[in-house]
PDB file of C-alpha atoms and ligand atoms in Angstrom:
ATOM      1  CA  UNK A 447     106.004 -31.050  -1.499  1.00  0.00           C
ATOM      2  CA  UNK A 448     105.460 -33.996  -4.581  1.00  0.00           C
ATOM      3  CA  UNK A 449     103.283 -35.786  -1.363  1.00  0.00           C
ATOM      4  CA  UNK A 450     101.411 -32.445  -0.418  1.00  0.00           C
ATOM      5  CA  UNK A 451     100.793 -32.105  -4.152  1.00  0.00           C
ATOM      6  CA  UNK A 452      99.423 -36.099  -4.068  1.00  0.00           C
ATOM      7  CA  UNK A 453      97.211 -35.682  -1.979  1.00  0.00           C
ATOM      8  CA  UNK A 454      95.631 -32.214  -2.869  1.00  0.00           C
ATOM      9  CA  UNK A 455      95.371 -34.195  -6.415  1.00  0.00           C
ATOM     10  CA  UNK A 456      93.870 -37.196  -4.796  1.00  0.00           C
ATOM     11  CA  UNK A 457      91.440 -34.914  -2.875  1.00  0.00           C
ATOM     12  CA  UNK A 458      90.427 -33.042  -5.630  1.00  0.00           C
ATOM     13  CA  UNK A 459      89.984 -36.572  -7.639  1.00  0.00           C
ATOM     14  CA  UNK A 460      87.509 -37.622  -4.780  1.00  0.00           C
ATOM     15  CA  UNK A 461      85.848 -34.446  -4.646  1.00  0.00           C
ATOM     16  CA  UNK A 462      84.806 -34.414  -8.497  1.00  0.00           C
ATOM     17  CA  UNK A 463      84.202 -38.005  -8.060  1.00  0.00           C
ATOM     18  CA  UNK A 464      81.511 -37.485  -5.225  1.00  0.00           C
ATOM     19  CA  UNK A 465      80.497 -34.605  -7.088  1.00  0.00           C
ATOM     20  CA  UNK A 466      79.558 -36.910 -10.359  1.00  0.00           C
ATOM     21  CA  UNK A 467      78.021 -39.189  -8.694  1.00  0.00           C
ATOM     22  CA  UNK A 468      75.441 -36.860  -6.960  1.00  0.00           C
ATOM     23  CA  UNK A 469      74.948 -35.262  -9.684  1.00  0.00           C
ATOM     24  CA  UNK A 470      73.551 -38.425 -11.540  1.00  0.00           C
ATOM     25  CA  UNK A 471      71.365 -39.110  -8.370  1.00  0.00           C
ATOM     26  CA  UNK A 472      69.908 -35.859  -8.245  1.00  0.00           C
ATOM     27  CA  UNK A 473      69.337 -35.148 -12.085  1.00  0.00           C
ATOM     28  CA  UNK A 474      68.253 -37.996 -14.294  1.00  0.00           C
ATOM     29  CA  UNK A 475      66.680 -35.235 -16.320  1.00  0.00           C
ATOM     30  CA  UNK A 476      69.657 -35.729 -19.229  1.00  0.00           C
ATOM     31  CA  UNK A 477      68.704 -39.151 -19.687  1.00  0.00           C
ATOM     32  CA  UNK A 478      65.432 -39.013 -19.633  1.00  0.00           C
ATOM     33  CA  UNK A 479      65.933 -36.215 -22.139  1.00  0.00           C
ATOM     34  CA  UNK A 480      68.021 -38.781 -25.042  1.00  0.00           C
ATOM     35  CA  UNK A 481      65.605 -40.795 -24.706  1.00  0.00           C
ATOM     36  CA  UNK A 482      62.531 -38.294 -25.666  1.00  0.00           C
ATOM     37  CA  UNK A 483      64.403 -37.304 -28.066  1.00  0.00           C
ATOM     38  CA  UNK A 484      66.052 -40.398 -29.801  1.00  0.00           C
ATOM     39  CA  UNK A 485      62.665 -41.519 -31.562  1.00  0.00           C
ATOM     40  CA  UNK A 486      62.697 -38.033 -33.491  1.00  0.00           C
ATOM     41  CA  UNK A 487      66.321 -37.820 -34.410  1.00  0.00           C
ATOM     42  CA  UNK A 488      65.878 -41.346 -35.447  1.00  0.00           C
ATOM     43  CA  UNK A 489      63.652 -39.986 -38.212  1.00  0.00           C
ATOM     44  CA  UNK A 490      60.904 -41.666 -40.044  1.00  0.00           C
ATOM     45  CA  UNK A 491      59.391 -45.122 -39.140  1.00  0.00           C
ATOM     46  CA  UNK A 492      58.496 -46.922 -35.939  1.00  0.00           C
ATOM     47  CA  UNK A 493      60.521 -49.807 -36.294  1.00  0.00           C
ATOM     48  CA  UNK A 494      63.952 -47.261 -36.130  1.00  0.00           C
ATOM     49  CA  UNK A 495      63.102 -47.064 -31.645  1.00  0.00           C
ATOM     50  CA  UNK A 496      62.654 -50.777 -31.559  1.00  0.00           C
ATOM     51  CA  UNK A 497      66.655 -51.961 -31.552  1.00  0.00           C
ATOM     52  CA  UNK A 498      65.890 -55.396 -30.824  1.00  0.00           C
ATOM     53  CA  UNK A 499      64.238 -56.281 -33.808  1.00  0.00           C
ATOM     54  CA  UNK A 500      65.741 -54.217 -37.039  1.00  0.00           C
ATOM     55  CA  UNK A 501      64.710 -54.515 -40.167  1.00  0.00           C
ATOM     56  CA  UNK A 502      66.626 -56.888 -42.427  1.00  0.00           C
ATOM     57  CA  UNK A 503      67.324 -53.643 -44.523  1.00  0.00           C
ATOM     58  CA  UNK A 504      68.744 -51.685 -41.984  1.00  0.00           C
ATOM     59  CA  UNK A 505      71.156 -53.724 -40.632  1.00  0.00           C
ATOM     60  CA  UNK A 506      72.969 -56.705 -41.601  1.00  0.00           C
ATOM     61  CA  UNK A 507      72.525 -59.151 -38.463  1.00  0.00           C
ATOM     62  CA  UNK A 508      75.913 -61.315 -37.205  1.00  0.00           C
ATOM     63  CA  UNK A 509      76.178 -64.635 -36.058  1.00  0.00           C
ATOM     64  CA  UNK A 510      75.989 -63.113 -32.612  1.00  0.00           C
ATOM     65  CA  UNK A 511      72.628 -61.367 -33.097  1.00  0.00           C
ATOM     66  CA  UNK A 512      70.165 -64.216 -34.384  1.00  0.00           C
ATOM     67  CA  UNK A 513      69.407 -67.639 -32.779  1.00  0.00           C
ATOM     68  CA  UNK A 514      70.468 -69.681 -36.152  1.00  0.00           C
ATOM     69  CA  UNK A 515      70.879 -69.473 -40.054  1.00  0.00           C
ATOM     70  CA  UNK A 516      68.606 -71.109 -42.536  1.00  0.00           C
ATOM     71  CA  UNK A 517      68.234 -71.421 -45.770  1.00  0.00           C
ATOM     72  CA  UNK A 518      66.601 -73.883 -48.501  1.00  0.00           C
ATOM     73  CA  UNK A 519      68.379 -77.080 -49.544  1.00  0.00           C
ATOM     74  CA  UNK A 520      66.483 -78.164 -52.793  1.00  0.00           C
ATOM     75  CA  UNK A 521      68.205 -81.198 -54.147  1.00  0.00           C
ATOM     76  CA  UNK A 522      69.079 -84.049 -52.705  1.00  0.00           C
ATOM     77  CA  UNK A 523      71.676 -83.737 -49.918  1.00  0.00           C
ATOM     78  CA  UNK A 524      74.570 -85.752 -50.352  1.00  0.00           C
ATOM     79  CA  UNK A 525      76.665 -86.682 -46.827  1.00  0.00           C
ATOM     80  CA  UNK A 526      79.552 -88.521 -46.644  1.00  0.00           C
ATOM     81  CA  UNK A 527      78.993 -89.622 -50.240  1.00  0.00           C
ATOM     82  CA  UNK A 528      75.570 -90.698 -49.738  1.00  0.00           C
ATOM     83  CA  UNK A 529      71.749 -89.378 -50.200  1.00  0.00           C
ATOM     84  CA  UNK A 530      70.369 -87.998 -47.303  1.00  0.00           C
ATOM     85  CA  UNK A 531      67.282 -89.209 -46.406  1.00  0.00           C
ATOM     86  CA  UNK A 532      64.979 -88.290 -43.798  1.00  0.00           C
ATOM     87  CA  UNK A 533      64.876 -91.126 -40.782  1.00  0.00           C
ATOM     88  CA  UNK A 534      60.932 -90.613 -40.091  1.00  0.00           C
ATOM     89  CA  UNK A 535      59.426 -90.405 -43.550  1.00  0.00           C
ATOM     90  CA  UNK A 536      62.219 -91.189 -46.148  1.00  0.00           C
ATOM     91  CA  UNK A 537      61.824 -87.623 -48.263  1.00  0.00           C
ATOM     92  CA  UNK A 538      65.315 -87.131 -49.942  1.00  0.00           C
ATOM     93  CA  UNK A 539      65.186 -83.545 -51.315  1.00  0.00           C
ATOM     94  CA  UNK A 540      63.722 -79.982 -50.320  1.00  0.00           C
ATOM     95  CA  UNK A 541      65.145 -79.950 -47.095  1.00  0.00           C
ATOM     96  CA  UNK A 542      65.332 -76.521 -44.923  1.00  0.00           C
ATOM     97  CA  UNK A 543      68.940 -76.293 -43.383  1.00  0.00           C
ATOM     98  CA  UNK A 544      69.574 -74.606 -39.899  1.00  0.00           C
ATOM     99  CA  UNK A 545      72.656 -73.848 -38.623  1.00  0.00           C
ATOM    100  CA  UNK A 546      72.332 -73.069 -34.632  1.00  0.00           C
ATOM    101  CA  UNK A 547      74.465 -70.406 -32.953  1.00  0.00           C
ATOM    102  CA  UNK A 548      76.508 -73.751 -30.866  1.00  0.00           C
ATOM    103  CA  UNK A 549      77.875 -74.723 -34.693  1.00  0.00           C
ATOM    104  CA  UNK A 550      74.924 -77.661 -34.741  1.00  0.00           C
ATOM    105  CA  UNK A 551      73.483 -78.105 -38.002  1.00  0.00           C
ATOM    106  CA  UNK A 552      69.797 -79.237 -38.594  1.00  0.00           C
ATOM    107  CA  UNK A 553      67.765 -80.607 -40.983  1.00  0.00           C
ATOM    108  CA  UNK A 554      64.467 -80.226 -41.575  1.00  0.00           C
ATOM    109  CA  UNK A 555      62.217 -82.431 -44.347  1.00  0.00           C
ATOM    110  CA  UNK A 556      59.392 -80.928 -45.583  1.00  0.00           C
ATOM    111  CA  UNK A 557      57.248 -82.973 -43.439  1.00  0.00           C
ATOM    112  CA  UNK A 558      58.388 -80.885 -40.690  1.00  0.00           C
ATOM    113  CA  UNK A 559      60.318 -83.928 -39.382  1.00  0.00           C
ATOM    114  CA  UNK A 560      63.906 -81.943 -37.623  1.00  0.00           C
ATOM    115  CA  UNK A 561      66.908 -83.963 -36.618  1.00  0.00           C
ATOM    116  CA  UNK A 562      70.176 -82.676 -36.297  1.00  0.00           C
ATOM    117  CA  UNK A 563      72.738 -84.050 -38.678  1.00  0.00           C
ATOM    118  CA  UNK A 564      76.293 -84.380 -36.707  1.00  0.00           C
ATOM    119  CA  UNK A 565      78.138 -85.004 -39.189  1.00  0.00           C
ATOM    120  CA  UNK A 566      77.646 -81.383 -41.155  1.00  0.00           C
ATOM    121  CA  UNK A 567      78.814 -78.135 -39.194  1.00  0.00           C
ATOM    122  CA  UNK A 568      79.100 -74.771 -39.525  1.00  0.00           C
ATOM    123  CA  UNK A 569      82.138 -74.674 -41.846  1.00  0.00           C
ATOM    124  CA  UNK A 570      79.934 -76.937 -43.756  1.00  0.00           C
ATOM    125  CA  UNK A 571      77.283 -74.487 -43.804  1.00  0.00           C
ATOM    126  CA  UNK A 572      78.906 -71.566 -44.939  1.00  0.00           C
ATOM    127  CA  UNK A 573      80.311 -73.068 -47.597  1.00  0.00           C
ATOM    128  CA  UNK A 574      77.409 -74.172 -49.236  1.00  0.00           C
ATOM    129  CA  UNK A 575      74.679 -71.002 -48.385  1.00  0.00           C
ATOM    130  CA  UNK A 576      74.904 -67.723 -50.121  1.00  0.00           C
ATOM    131  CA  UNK A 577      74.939 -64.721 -48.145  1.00  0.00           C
ATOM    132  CA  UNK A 578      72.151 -63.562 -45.424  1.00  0.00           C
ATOM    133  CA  UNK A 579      69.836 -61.688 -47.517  1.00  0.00           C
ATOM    134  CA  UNK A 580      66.923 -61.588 -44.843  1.00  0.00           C
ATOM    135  CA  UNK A 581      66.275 -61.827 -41.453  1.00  0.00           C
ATOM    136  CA  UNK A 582      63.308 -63.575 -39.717  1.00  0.00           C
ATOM    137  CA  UNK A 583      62.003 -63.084 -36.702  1.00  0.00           C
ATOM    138  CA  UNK A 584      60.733 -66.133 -35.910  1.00  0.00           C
ATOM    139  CA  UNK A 585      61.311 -69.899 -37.236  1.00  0.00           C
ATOM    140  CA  UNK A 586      57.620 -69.724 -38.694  1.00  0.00           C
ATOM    141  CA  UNK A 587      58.586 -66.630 -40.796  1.00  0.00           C
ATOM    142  CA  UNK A 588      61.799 -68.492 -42.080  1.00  0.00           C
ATOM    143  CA  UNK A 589      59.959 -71.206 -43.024  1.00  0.00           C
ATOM    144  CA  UNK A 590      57.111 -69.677 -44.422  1.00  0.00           C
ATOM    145  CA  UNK A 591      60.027 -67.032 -46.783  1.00  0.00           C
ATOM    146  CA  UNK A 592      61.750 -70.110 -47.470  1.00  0.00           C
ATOM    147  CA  UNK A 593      58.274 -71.982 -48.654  1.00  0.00           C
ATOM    148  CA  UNK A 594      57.911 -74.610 -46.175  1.00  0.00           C
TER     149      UNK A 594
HETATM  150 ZN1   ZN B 843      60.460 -86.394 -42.860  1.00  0.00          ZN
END
């Protein structure tokens, strides 16, 4: 009787299964239905259908979601108890920091000359940038926000 019952269960499992599964290949008309509708629900404002790219407003971004940090290093940078200075043209201060998504920090002279500086991390960075108050799309925009 428990195996009857089994397999009647099992049965009707593979018949609602079968059942779900046609029904998505025969009717795409719910999805296609979100997605006419999502823009509109979403209310005002273009950029609200393009997820990729939000806003730095709408949505604070993670480590996870941008290629790097950056921010604006103004005084001389002192490593490992010494002045930084940059290998190709010797400028000491102003420097635009990046800190890559693979924990490599960068430095960048105002020159444009970038190296990346091994012996500064992540940890490093964090400690010494305030929090993420905007998001760039591209390198040129950080640069350009962070007057370089
Ligand atoms: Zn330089």
């Amino acid at each position: 009787m428990f195996r009857r019952r089994a397999r009647a269960d099992r049965e009707f499992r593979e018949a609602q299964r079968d059942a779900l599964l046609l029904m998505q290949a025969q009717e795409p008309l719910p999805f296609d239905t979100v997605q006419a509708e999502a823009p509109a629900s979403a209310g005002s404002g273009s950029e609200a259908v393009v997820p990729d790219f939000p806003p730095a407003d709408l949505r604070a971004p993670s480590r996870q979601d941008v290629e790097g940090m950056m921010m604006r290093w103004m005084q001389p940078l002192v490593i490992d108890g010494e002045v930084h200075a940059c290998p190709t043209c010797g400028a000491y201060r102003d420097w635009i920091v990046f800190n890559m998504r693979d924990d490599s920090v960068w430095l960048r002279c105002r020159a444009g000359h970038q190296v990346q500086e091994p012996r500064l991390d992540t940890a490093w960075y964090n400690r010494n940038s305030g929090p993420v108050d905007r998001w760039h799309p591209t390198l040129e925009d950080g640069l350009r926000h962070l007057g370089h």
